[in-house]
Tab-separated table of C-alpha atoms and ligand atoms in Angstrom:
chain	number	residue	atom	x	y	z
X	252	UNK	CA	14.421	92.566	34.671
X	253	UNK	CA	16.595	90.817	32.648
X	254	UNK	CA	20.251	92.715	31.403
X	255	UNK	CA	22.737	90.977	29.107
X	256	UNK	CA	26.029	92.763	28.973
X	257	UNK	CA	28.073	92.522	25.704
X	258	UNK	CA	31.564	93.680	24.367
X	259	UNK	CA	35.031	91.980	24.136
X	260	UNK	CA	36.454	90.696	26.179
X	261	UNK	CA	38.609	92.645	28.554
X	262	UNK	CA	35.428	95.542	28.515
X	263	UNK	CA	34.756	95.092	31.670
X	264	UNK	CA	32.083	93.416	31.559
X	265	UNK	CA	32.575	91.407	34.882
X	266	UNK	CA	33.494	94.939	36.784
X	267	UNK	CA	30.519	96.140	36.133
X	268	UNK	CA	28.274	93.843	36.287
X	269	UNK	CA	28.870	93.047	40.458
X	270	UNK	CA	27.827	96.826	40.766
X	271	UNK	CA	25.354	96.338	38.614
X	272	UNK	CA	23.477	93.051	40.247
X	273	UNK	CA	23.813	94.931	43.585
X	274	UNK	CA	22.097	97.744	42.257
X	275	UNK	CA	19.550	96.065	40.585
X	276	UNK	CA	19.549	92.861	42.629
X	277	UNK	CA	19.996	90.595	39.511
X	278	UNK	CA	21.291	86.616	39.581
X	279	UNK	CA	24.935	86.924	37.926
X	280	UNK	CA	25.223	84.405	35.462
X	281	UNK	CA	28.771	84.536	34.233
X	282	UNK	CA	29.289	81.487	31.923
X	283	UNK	CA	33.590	82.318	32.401
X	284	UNK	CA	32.820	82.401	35.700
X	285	UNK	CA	30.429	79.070	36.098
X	286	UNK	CA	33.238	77.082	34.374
X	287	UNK	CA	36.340	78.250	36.010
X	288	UNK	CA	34.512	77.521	39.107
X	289	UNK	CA	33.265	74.259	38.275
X	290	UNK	CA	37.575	74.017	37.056
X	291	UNK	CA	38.253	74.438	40.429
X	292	UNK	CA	35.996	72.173	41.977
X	293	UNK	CA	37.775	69.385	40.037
X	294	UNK	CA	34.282	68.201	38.215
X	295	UNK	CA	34.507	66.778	34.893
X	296	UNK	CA	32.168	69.727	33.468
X	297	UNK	CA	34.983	72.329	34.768
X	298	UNK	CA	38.179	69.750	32.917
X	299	UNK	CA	36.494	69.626	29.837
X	300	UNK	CA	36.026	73.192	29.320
X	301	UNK	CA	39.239	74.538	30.211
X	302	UNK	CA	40.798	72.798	27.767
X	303	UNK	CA	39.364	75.352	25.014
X	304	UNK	CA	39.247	78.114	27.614
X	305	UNK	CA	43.037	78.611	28.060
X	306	UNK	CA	44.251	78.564	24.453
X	307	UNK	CA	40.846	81.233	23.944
X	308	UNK	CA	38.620	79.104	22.636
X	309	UNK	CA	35.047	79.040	23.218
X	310	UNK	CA	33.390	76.255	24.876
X	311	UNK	CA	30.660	74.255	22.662
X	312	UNK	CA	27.108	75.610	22.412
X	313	UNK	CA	25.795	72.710	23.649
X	314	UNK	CA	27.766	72.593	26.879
X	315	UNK	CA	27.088	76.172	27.411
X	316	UNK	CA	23.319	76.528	26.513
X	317	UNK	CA	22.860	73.513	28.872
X	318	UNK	CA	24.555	75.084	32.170
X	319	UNK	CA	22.964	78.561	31.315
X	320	UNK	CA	19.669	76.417	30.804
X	321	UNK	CA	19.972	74.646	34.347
X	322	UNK	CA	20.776	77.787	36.183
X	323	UNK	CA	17.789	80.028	34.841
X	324	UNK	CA	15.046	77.339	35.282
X	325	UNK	CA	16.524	75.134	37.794
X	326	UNK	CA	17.600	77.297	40.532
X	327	UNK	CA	14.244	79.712	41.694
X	328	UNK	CA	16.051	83.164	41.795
X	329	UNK	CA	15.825	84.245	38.141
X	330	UNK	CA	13.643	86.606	37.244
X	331	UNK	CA	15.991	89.406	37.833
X	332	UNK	CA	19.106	88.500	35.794
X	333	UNK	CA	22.514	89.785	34.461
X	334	UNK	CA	23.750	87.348	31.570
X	335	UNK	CA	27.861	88.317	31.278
X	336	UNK	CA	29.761	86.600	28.424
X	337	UNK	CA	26.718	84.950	27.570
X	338	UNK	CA	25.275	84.464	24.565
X	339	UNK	CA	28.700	84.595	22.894
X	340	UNK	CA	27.178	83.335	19.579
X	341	UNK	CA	24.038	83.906	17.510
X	342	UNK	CA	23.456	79.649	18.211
X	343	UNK	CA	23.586	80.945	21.755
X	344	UNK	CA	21.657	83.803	21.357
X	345	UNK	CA	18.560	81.880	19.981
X	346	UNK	CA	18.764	79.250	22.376
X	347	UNK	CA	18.232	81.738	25.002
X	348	UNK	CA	15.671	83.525	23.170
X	349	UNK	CA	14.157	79.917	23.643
X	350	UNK	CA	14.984	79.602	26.678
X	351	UNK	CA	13.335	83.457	28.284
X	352	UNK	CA	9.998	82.679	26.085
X	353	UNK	CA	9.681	79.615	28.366
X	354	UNK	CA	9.655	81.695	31.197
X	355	UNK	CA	7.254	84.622	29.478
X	356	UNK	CA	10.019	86.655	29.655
X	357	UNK	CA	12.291	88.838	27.326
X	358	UNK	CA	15.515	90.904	27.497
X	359	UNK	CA	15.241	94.425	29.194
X	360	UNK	CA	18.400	95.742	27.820
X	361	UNK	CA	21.419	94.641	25.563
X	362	UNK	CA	24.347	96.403	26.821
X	363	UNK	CA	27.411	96.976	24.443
X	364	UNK	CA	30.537	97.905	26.131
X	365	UNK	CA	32.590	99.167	23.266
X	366	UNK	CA	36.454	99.531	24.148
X	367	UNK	CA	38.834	100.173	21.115
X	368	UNK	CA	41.818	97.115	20.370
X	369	UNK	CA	44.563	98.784	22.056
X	370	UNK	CA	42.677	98.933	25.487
X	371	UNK	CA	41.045	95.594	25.382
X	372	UNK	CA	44.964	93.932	25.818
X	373	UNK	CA	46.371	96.753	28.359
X	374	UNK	CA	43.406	95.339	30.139
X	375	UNK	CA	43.645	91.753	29.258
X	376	UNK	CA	47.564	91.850	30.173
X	377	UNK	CA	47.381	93.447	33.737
X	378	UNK	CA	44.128	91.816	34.978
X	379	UNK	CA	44.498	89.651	38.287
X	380	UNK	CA	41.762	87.785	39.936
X	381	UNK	CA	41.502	86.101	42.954
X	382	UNK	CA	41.726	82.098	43.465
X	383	UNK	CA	39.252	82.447	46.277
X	384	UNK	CA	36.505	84.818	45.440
X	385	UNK	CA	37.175	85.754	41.981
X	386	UNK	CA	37.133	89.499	42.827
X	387	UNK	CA	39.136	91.336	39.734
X	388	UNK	CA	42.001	93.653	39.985
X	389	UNK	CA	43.897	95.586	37.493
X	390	UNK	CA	47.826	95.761	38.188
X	391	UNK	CA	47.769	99.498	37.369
X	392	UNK	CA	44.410	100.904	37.125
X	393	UNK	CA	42.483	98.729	40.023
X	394	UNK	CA	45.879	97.610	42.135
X	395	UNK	CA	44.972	95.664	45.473
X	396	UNK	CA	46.573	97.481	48.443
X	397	UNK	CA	49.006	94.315	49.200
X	398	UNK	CA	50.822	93.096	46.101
X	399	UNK	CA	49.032	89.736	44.791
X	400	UNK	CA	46.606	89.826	48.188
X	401	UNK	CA	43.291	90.016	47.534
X	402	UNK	CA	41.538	93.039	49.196
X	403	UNK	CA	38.347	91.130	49.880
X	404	UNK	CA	39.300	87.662	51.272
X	405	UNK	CA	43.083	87.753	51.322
X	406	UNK	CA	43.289	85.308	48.549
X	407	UNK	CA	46.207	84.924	46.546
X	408	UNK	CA	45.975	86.597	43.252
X	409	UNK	CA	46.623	84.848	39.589
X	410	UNK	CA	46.740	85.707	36.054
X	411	UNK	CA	44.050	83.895	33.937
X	412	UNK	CA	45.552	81.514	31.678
X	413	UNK	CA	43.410	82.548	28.792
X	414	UNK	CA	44.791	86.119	29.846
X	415	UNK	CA	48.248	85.581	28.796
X	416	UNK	CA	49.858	86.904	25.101
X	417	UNK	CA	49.247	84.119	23.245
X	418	UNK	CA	45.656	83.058	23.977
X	419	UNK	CA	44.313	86.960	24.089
X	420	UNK	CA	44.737	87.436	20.179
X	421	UNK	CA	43.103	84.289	19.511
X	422	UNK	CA	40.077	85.448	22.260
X	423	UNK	CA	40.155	88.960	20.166
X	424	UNK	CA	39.895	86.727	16.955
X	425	UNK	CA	36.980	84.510	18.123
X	426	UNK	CA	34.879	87.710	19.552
X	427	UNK	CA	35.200	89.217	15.621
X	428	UNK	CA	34.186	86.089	13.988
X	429	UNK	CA	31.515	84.737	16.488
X	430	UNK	CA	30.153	87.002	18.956
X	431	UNK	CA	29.978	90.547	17.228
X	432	UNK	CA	27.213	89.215	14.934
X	433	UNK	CA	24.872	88.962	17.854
X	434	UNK	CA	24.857	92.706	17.666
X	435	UNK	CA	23.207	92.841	14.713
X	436	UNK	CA	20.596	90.148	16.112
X	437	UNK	CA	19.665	91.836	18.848
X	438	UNK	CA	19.050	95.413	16.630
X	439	UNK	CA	15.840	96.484	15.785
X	440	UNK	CA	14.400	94.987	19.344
X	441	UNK	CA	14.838	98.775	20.646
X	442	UNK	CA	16.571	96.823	23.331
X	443	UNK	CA	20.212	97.658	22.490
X	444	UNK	CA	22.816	99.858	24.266
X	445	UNK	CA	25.970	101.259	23.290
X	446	UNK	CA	27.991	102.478	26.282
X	447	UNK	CA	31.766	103.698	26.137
X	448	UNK	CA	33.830	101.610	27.913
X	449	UNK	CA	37.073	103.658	27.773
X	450	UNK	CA	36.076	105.875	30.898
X	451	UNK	CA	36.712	105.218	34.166
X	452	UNK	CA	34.851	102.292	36.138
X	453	UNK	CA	32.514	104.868	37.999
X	454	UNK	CA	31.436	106.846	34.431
X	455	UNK	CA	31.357	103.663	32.567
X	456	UNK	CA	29.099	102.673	35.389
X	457	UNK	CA	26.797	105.601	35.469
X	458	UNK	CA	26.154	105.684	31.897
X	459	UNK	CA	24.740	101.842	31.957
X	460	UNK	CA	22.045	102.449	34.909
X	461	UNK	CA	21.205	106.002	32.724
X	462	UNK	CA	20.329	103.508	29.678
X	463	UNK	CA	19.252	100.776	31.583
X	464	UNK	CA	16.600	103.112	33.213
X	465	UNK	CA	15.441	104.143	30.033
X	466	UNK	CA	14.690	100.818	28.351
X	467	UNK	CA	12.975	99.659	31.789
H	47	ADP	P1	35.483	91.374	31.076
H	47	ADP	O1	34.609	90.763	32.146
H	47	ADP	O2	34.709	92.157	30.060
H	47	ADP	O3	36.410	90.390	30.437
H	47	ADP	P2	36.806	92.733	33.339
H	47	ADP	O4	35.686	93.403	34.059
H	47	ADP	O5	37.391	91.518	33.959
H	47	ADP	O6	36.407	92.455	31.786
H	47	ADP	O7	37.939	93.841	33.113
H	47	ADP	C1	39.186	93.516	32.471
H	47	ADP	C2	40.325	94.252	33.203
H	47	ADP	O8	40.209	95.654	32.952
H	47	ADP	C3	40.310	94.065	34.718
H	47	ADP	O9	41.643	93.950	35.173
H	47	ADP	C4	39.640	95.347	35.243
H	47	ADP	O10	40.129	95.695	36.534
H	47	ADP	C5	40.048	96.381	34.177
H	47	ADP	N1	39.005	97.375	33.920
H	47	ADP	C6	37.676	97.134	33.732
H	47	ADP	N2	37.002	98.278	33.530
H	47	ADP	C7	37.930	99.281	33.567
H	47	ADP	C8	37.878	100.709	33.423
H	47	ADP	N3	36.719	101.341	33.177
H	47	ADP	N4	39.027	101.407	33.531
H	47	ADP	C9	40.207	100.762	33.769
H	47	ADP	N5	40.340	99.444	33.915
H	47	ADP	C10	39.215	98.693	33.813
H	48	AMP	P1	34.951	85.123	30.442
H	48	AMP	O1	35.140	84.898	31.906
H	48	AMP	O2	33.581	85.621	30.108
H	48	AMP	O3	36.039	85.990	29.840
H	48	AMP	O4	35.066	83.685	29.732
H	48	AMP	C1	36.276	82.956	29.765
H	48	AMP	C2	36.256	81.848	28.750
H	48	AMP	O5	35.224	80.890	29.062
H	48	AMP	C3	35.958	82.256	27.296
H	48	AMP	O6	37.114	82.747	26.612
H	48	AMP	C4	35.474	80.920	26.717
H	48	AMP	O7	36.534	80.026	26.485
H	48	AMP	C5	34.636	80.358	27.876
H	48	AMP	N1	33.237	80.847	27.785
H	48	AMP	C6	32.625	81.720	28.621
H	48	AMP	N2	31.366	81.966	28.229
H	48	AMP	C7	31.192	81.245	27.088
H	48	AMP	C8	30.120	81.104	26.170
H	48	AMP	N3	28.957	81.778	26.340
H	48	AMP	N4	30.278	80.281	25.103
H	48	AMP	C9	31.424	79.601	24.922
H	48	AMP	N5	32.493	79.704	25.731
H	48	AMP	C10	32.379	80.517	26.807
């Protein structure tokens, strides 16, 4: 099974999707996630890529179809798979059309979050992670039980620099221009999903394993 999960960013995308590769038991490849971590580690890969990630830019093709490359046919565990944030553009989208007809494979299900403007940046604003884990919280609608204390680990939380005012209109900008065209690629594969995303976590939730049941 292979599920890529779309929509802007601040859908909730990531929320879902560590439900979602429990349920299914799916390898989470988060692209955000893969470079923020390699950020932390201090590695070149990670230094480079923040510098477009905090002012909302995205990351080159290149760079990106190579690490998503590397994980799906270098690591063994990936023929169950939740893509999240990537492709974020059609180049990226054929690359990994490429890339899954190497592997005799194709995509189960396209999964559009769609989450109106005004949403997307009451999300965007109060959304903490933690510097440990990378578990997500939500200062008013997924609070931890200790201010800034991850629930999880006990990590200290932090807001995302790309998460901040000026870099989330930019990151709005960028999904308009570059990423919403993949919808239109991937229609007409009888593949694609639109789910509302302005329901709480657990309906939001529900309604993705409904249509993800259906297209399996
Ligand atoms: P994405 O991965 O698409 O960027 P996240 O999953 O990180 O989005 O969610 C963005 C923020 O919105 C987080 O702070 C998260 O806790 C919150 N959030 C996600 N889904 C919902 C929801 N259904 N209702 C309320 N808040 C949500
Ligand atoms: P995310 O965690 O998915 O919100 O991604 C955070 C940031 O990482 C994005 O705003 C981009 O700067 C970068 N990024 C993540 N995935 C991609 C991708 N597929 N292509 C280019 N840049 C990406």
């Amino acid at each position: 099974m292979k599920i890529l999960l779309m929509g802007p960013p601040g859908a909730g995308k990531g929320s879902q999707a560590q439900r979602l590769i429990d349920e299914y038991d799916l390898a989470h490849i988060s692209t955000g996630e893969m470079f923020r971590e390699s950020y932390q580690r201090g590695e070149t890969l990670g230094i480079e890529a923040m510098r477009y990630i905090k002012n909302g830019n995205l990351v080159s093709d290149d760079i990106t179809n190579e690490i998503v490359r590397k994980r799906l046919f270098e690591d063994g565990d990936t023929k169950n798979v939740l893509l999240d944030g990537y492709p974020r553009t059609v180049k990226q989208a054929q690359a990994l059309d490429h890339m899954l007809d190497k592997m005799n494979s194709k995509l189960t299900a396209v999964v559009n979050i769609v989450v109106d403007e005004e949403v997307i940046l009451e999300r965007m604003v109060g959304r903490r992670v933690c510097k440990d884990c990378g578990q997500t919280y939500h200062t008013t609608f997924k609070p931890p039980k200790v201010e800034g204390v991850c629930d999880i680990c006990g990590g200290e939380l932090y807001q995302r620099q790309d998460d901040k005012p000026e870099s989330v209109r930019n990151r709005l900008n960028i999904y308009e221009s570059k990423t919403k065209p993949i919808i239109d690629y991937y229609k007409g594969r009888g593949v694609l999903v639109n789910i509302n995303g302005m329901q709480s976590f657990e309906a939001v939730y529900r309604d993705i394993v409904k249509a993800v049941g259906e297209l399996s």
